Coordinates of C-alpha atoms in Angstrom, one line a residue:
M1 CA 0.0 -19.3 -18.4
R2 CA -1.4 -17.1 -21.1
A3 CA 0.6 -15.0 -23.4
G4 CA 0.9 -11.4 -24.9
V5 CA 2.9 -9.1 -26.6
V6 CA 3.9 -5.5 -25.6
V7 CA 5.0 -3.1 -28.8
T8 CA 5.5 0.6 -29.3
A9 CA 3.0 2.4 -31.4
H10 CA 4.2 2.8 -35.1
P11 CA 2.5 2.9 -38.6
G12 CA 1.7 -0.6 -39.5
V13 CA 1.3 -2.0 -35.8
E14 CA -2.0 -3.4 -36.5
D15 CA -0.4 -6.0 -38.9
L16 CA 1.4 -7.2 -35.7
A17 CA -1.8 -7.2 -33.9
V18 CA -3.1 -9.4 -36.7
Q19 CA -0.2 -11.6 -36.3
A20 CA -0.6 -11.9 -32.7
E21 CA -4.1 -13.0 -32.9
E22 CA -3.6 -15.6 -35.7
L23 CA -1.0 -17.0 -33.2
G24 CA -3.4 -17.3 -30.4
L25 CA -2.0 -14.7 -28.4
H26 CA -4.4 -13.4 -25.6
S27 CA -3.3 -9.8 -25.6
F28 CA -1.8 -7.0 -27.5
W29 CA -0.5 -3.9 -25.8
L30 CA 1.1 -0.7 -26.6
N31 CA 3.1 1.6 -24.4
D32 CA 2.1 5.1 -23.5
T33 CA 5.2 7.0 -23.6
P34 CA 4.4 10.1 -25.4
M35 CA 7.5 12.0 -26.2
V36 CA 9.4 8.7 -27.1
H37 CA 6.7 6.5 -29.1
G38 CA 3.8 7.1 -31.2
D39 CA 0.4 7.4 -29.7
P40 CA -1.0 4.3 -28.4
F41 CA -4.8 5.4 -28.7
V42 CA -4.5 6.3 -32.6
A43 CA -2.7 2.9 -32.8
L44 CA -4.8 0.7 -31.2
G45 CA -7.8 2.1 -33.0
L46 CA -6.4 0.6 -36.0
C47 CA -5.7 -2.6 -34.0
A48 CA -9.3 -2.8 -33.0
K49 CA -10.3 -2.6 -36.7
A50 CA -7.9 -5.1 -37.9
T51 CA -8.8 -8.0 -35.2
S52 CA -11.9 -9.5 -33.8
R53 CA -10.7 -11.5 -30.9
I54 CA -7.4 -10.6 -29.2
R55 CA -7.9 -8.3 -26.2
L56 CA -6.1 -4.7 -26.6
G57 CA -4.3 -2.7 -23.7
I58 CA -2.7 0.5 -22.9
G59 CA 0.1 -0.4 -20.8
V60 CA 0.2 2.3 -19.1
T61 CA -1.5 5.4 -19.0
S62 CA -1.5 8.0 -16.1
P63 CA -3.0 11.0 -14.6
A64 CA -0.2 12.8 -15.1
L65 CA -0.5 12.7 -18.7
R66 CA -4.4 13.0 -19.2
S67 CA -7.3 14.2 -17.5
A68 CA -9.7 11.5 -16.3
P69 CA -12.7 12.7 -18.9
A70 CA -10.1 12.5 -21.6
A71 CA -8.8 9.2 -20.9
A72 CA -12.4 8.0 -20.3
S73 CA -13.5 9.2 -23.7
A74 CA -10.3 7.6 -25.3
F75 CA -11.1 4.0 -23.8
A76 CA -14.8 4.1 -24.0
S77 CA -14.0 5.2 -27.9
L78 CA -11.9 2.0 -28.2
N79 CA -14.5 -0.2 -26.4
A80 CA -17.2 0.9 -29.2
L81 CA -14.5 -0.2 -31.7
A82 CA -13.7 -3.5 -30.0
P83 CA -16.6 -4.2 -27.5
G84 CA -15.3 -5.9 -24.3
R85 CA -11.7 -6.0 -25.5
I86 CA -10.0 -3.2 -24.0
I87 CA -7.3 -3.3 -20.9
C88 CA -6.7 0.0 -19.3
G89 CA -3.6 0.0 -17.6
I90 CA -2.7 2.8 -15.2
G91 CA 0.3 4.0 -13.5
T92 CA 2.1 6.9 -11.8
G93 CA 3.4 7.8 -15.1
N94 CA 7.1 6.7 -14.0
T95 CA 8.5 6.4 -17.6
A96 CA 6.2 8.7 -19.4
R97 CA 7.1 11.6 -16.6
R98 CA 10.6 10.9 -16.4
T99 CA 11.0 11.1 -20.2
L100 CA 9.7 14.4 -19.9
G101 CA 12.2 15.6 -17.0
M102 CA 9.7 15.4 -14.6
R103 CA 8.5 12.9 -11.6
P104 CA 5.8 10.6 -11.6
T105 CA 2.6 11.3 -9.7
T106 CA 1.8 9.7 -6.2
A107 CA -0.2 6.3 -5.6
A108 CA -3.1 8.3 -4.0
T109 CA -3.6 10.4 -7.3
M110 CA -3.3 7.3 -9.2
E111 CA -6.0 5.9 -7.3
N112 CA -8.3 8.7 -7.7
F113 CA -7.7 8.6 -11.3
T114 CA -8.5 4.7 -11.6
T115 CA -11.9 5.4 -9.6
A116 CA -12.8 8.2 -11.9
L117 CA -11.9 6.0 -14.9
Q118 CA -13.7 3.1 -13.7
N119 CA -17.1 5.0 -13.1
L120 CA -17.0 7.2 -16.3
C121 CA -16.2 4.1 -18.4
A122 CA -19.3 2.3 -16.7
G123 CA -21.7 5.4 -17.7
R124 CA -21.9 6.8 -14.1
T125 CA -21.3 10.6 -13.0
I126 CA -18.3 11.6 -11.4
E127 CA -17.0 14.7 -9.5
Y128 CA -14.5 16.5 -11.7
R129 CA -12.4 18.9 -10.1
E130 CA -10.3 22.0 -11.7
G131 CA -8.6 24.1 -8.8
D132 CA -11.3 25.1 -7.0
R133 CA -14.3 24.3 -9.2
V134 CA -16.1 21.1 -8.8
R135 CA -18.6 19.8 -11.5
N136 CA -20.4 16.7 -11.9
V137 CA -19.5 15.2 -15.4
R138 CA -20.7 12.1 -17.2
F139 CA -20.5 10.9 -21.0
L140 CA -23.3 13.1 -22.6
H141 CA -23.6 10.8 -25.9
T142 CA -22.8 7.1 -25.5
G143 CA -23.7 4.3 -27.9
A144 CA -22.1 4.4 -31.4
H145 CA -19.7 7.3 -29.7
A146 CA -18.7 5.6 -26.5
N147 CA -19.4 2.1 -25.4
T148 CA -20.1 2.2 -21.5
A149 CA -22.3 -0.9 -21.7
D150 CA -19.7 -3.8 -22.3
P151 CA -16.7 -3.8 -19.4
I152 CA -13.4 -2.5 -19.9
E153 CA -10.5 -4.4 -17.7
F154 CA -8.5 -2.0 -15.5
V155 CA -5.1 -3.1 -14.4
V156 CA -2.9 -1.2 -12.0
A157 CA 1.2 -1.0 -12.5
A158 CA 2.8 -2.1 -9.6
L159 CA 5.7 -0.2 -9.8
L160 CA 5.4 1.3 -6.2
G161 CA 5.2 -2.3 -4.8
P162 CA 2.7 -2.5 -1.7
K163 CA 1.5 0.9 -2.4
A164 CA 0.1 0.1 -6.1
A165 CA -1.0 -3.4 -4.9
A166 CA -3.1 -1.8 -2.3
V167 CA -4.6 0.4 -4.9
A168 CA -5.3 -2.7 -7.2
G169 CA -7.4 -4.4 -4.0
R170 CA -9.3 -1.5 -3.1
R171 CA -10.6 -0.7 -6.9
G172 CA -10.8 -4.4 -7.8
T173 CA -8.1 -4.4 -10.7
G174 CA -5.4 -6.4 -11.9
L175 CA -1.8 -5.8 -11.7
I176 CA 1.0 -5.4 -14.3
S177 CA 4.7 -5.2 -13.6
F178 CA 7.9 -4.5 -15.8
G179 CA 10.6 -7.2 -15.7
L180 CA 9.4 -8.5 -12.0
L181 CA 10.2 -12.3 -12.3
D182 CA 10.9 -12.7 -8.6
P183 CA 8.1 -15.3 -7.6
T184 CA 8.3 -14.3 -3.9
A185 CA 8.0 -10.4 -4.8
W186 CA 4.7 -11.4 -6.7
Q187 CA 3.5 -13.3 -3.7
A188 CA 3.8 -10.0 -1.7
L189 CA 2.1 -8.1 -4.3
H190 CA -0.9 -10.5 -4.3
D191 CA -0.8 -10.5 -0.6
A192 CA -1.1 -6.9 -0.2
R193 CA -3.8 -6.9 -3.0
R194 CA -5.8 -9.2 -1.0
H195 CA -5.5 -7.3 2.3
A196 CA -6.5 -4.0 0.8
A197 CA -9.2 -5.7 -1.1
H198 CA -10.6 -6.9 2.3
D199 CA -14.3 -6.0 2.7
T200 CA -14.1 -3.8 -0.1
P201 CA -17.0 -4.2 -2.5
R202 CA -16.2 -5.5 -5.7
D203 CA -17.7 -5.1 -9.3
P204 CA -19.0 -8.5 -10.4
D205 CA -17.8 -7.7 -14.0
S206 CA -14.0 -6.7 -12.8
R207 CA -11.0 -8.8 -13.4
M208 CA -8.1 -8.9 -11.2
D209 CA -5.5 -10.9 -13.4
S210 CA -1.6 -10.3 -13.1
Y211 CA 0.6 -9.6 -16.0
V212 CA 4.4 -9.2 -16.0
V213 CA 6.3 -7.8 -19.0
T214 CA 9.7 -9.1 -19.9
A215 CA 11.9 -10.0 -22.7
L216 CA 12.5 -13.6 -24.1
H217 CA 15.5 -15.4 -25.9
I218 CA 15.2 -19.1 -26.5
L219 CA 18.8 -20.3 -26.6
D220 CA 20.0 -22.5 -29.5
E221 CA 22.0 -25.7 -29.0
D222 CA 25.3 -24.7 -27.4
E223 CA 24.4 -20.9 -27.5
D224 CA 26.2 -18.9 -25.2
P225 CA 23.6 -17.4 -22.8
R226 CA 25.9 -14.2 -22.5
G227 CA 26.6 -13.9 -26.2
D228 CA 25.6 -10.9 -28.6
A229 CA 22.1 -12.4 -29.6
A230 CA 20.9 -12.7 -25.9
R231 CA 22.3 -9.3 -25.0
D232 CA 20.6 -7.8 -28.1
A233 CA 17.3 -9.5 -27.2
T234 CA 17.1 -8.5 -23.8
G235 CA 19.4 -5.4 -23.7
H236 CA 16.1 -2.8 -24.0
I237 CA 14.9 -4.3 -20.8
V238 CA 18.0 -3.8 -18.8
L239 CA 18.8 -0.6 -20.4
S240 CA 15.7 0.7 -19.2
L241 CA 16.3 -0.2 -15.7
L242 CA 20.0 1.3 -15.8
A243 CA 18.4 4.6 -17.3
F244 CA 16.0 4.6 -14.2
A245 CA 18.8 4.0 -12.1
A246 CA 20.8 6.7 -13.7
D247 CA 18.1 9.4 -13.7
T248 CA 17.3 8.8 -9.9
A249 CA 20.8 8.2 -8.8
A250 CA 21.0 11.7 -7.3
D251 CA 17.7 10.9 -5.1
A252 CA 17.7 10.8 -1.3
R253 CA 16.8 7.1 -1.5
A254 CA 18.3 6.3 -4.7
F255 CA 17.2 3.0 -6.7
A256 CA 21.0 2.6 -7.7
E257 CA 21.9 2.3 -4.2
Q258 CA 19.9 -1.0 -3.9
L259 CA 22.2 -2.5 -6.9
G260 CA 25.0 -4.5 -6.5
P261 CA 28.5 -2.9 -7.4
E262 CA 29.1 -4.1 -11.0
E263 CA 25.5 -2.9 -11.7
R264 CA 26.3 0.6 -10.1
E265 CA 29.5 0.6 -12.2
A266 CA 27.1 0.2 -15.3
V267 CA 25.2 2.9 -14.4
R268 CA 27.8 5.3 -14.1
R269 CA 29.3 4.3 -17.5
L270 CA 26.1 4.6 -19.0
L271 CA 25.8 8.5 -17.4
D272 CA 29.5 8.9 -18.7
R273 CA 28.4 7.2 -22.1
R274 CA 25.4 9.6 -22.7
G275 CA 27.6 12.7 -21.7
T276 CA 25.3 13.6 -18.6
T277 CA 25.2 13.4 -15.0
A278 CA 22.6 12.2 -12.3
T279 CA 21.7 15.9 -11.4
A280 CA 21.8 17.7 -14.9
P281 CA 18.3 19.1 -15.5
D282 CA 18.5 17.9 -19.2
R283 CA 19.4 14.3 -18.6
H284 CA 16.2 12.9 -19.6
T285 CA 17.2 14.1 -23.1
K286 CA 20.4 11.9 -23.1
L287 CA 19.1 9.1 -21.3
Y288 CA 15.9 8.0 -22.9
P289 CA 16.0 8.6 -26.8
N290 CA 15.6 4.7 -28.3
Y291 CA 14.1 3.7 -25.1
L292 CA 12.8 0.3 -25.5
K293 CA 14.2 -0.3 -28.9
R294 CA 17.2 -2.5 -30.0
I295 CA 20.1 -1.4 -28.2
A296 CA 23.4 -0.2 -30.0
P297 CA 26.4 -2.9 -30.7
E298 CA 28.3 -0.4 -28.4
D299 CA 26.0 -0.7 -25.6
R300 CA 26.3 -4.5 -25.2
D301 CA 28.7 -4.2 -22.6
L302 CA 26.2 -2.6 -20.2
I303 CA 23.9 -5.5 -20.7
L304 CA 25.1 -7.7 -17.3
P305 CA 24.3 -11.2 -17.1
S306 CA 23.1 -10.9 -13.8
L307 CA 20.4 -8.2 -14.8
M308 CA 19.5 -10.2 -17.9
N309 CA 18.7 -13.2 -15.4
T310 CA 16.8 -10.8 -13.2
L311 CA 14.6 -9.1 -15.8
A312 CA 14.5 -11.3 -18.9
L313 CA 13.8 -15.0 -19.7
V314 CA 17.0 -16.4 -21.3
G315 CA 17.4 -20.1 -21.6
T316 CA 16.4 -23.5 -23.2
R317 CA 12.7 -24.4 -23.7
N318 CA 12.8 -26.7 -20.8
D319 CA 14.6 -24.1 -18.6
L320 CA 12.3 -21.4 -19.6
R321 CA 9.0 -23.4 -19.1
A322 CA 10.2 -24.6 -15.8
R323 CA 10.7 -21.0 -14.7
I324 CA 7.6 -19.8 -16.2
T325 CA 5.8 -22.6 -14.2
T326 CA 7.1 -21.1 -11.0
L327 CA 5.8 -17.6 -12.0
E328 CA 2.5 -19.3 -12.8
Q329 CA 2.4 -20.7 -9.4
A330 CA 3.1 -17.3 -7.8
G331 CA -0.4 -16.1 -9.5
I332 CA 1.0 -14.5 -12.8
D333 CA -1.9 -15.0 -15.2
E334 CA -0.3 -13.6 -18.4
L335 CA 3.5 -13.5 -19.7
L336 CA 3.9 -10.4 -21.9
I337 CA 7.1 -10.2 -24.0
Q338 CA 8.4 -6.7 -25.5
P339 CA 10.3 -8.2 -28.8
V340 CA 12.7 -5.7 -30.6
I341 CA 14.6 -7.9 -32.9
D342 CA 12.2 -9.5 -35.1
P343 CA 8.8 -9.0 -33.5
P344 CA 7.0 -11.7 -35.5
T345 CA 9.4 -14.7 -35.0
E346 CA 9.6 -13.8 -31.2
M347 CA 5.6 -13.8 -31.0
A348 CA 5.7 -17.2 -32.8
Q349 CA 8.5 -18.5 -30.3
L350 CA 6.3 -17.4 -27.2
A351 CA 3.1 -19.0 -28.5
K352 CA 4.9 -22.3 -29.1
L353 CA 6.8 -22.1 -25.9
L354 CA 3.5 -21.6 -23.8
T355 CA 1.4 -24.5 -26.1

């Protein structure tokens, strides 16, 4: 299985990209969460100039954040800096919208956005709509300005399950998911993508790879898998799920209701600890600060072993290799880790684990 890394945009991130390339990692991704992290397009431009081989991805942008022409311009500009190395991840904006206190967009809107981006980034014309006005738009200047000749890889975020997988099938794209380490769930996603792709013409340059984002902690000899080190390494992934559950706890079909009693209690404690409720209109300002960053020591009790095991990879090298093999057999092409403790060391551990 290939290996890659996902980080947040920050000054000096290009140095991490260089290290990832030197370690032989396949891809380097940046989150697109505007009010929480730095701008990924600015940062990825620096990474493009500092590297020569590693693939560079946005994981993921959304039609709720940018118009199709603006997003296409950003991706085609990156493609001019790193020809053929750019990955465009697209989602409904589940996190990026919720951190604004807004709801994500729909799978249908995401599909229209994906179609528009694929066409624009290939140099084709689209119908662009604003209200009742519709105009044909295309790149008016390419070449040095925007590269539409080299292919961009498109990947759809599978947070909506079969709906997102069906979009990927119809559009001939890859899939990416966050913390989804259940081989059975991945097999269902791949089945849904194959079913939707039936009889759909496919661009010969398109790739349909599958990526999973997680956290990694390799246990030392006799180390407690529930100890502070393991909780610190995986806590950002677990807290992201608890924050989502807390944010949506008041919805009609709340995600929190799918959790067990211990996990629901952790959601309740998180809301209390952050001084908010599931219905407070400003709850996003309390739940998402420090999102996908290293957790505070006082939050370690929220990092439940059940969620660590479900969402992250914690174990000995042999245990982890066996688990990764199972994921590979389920059709995962690349394992992406989101390191927060010591990214260079964690990237090196990942590279060694998969060699």
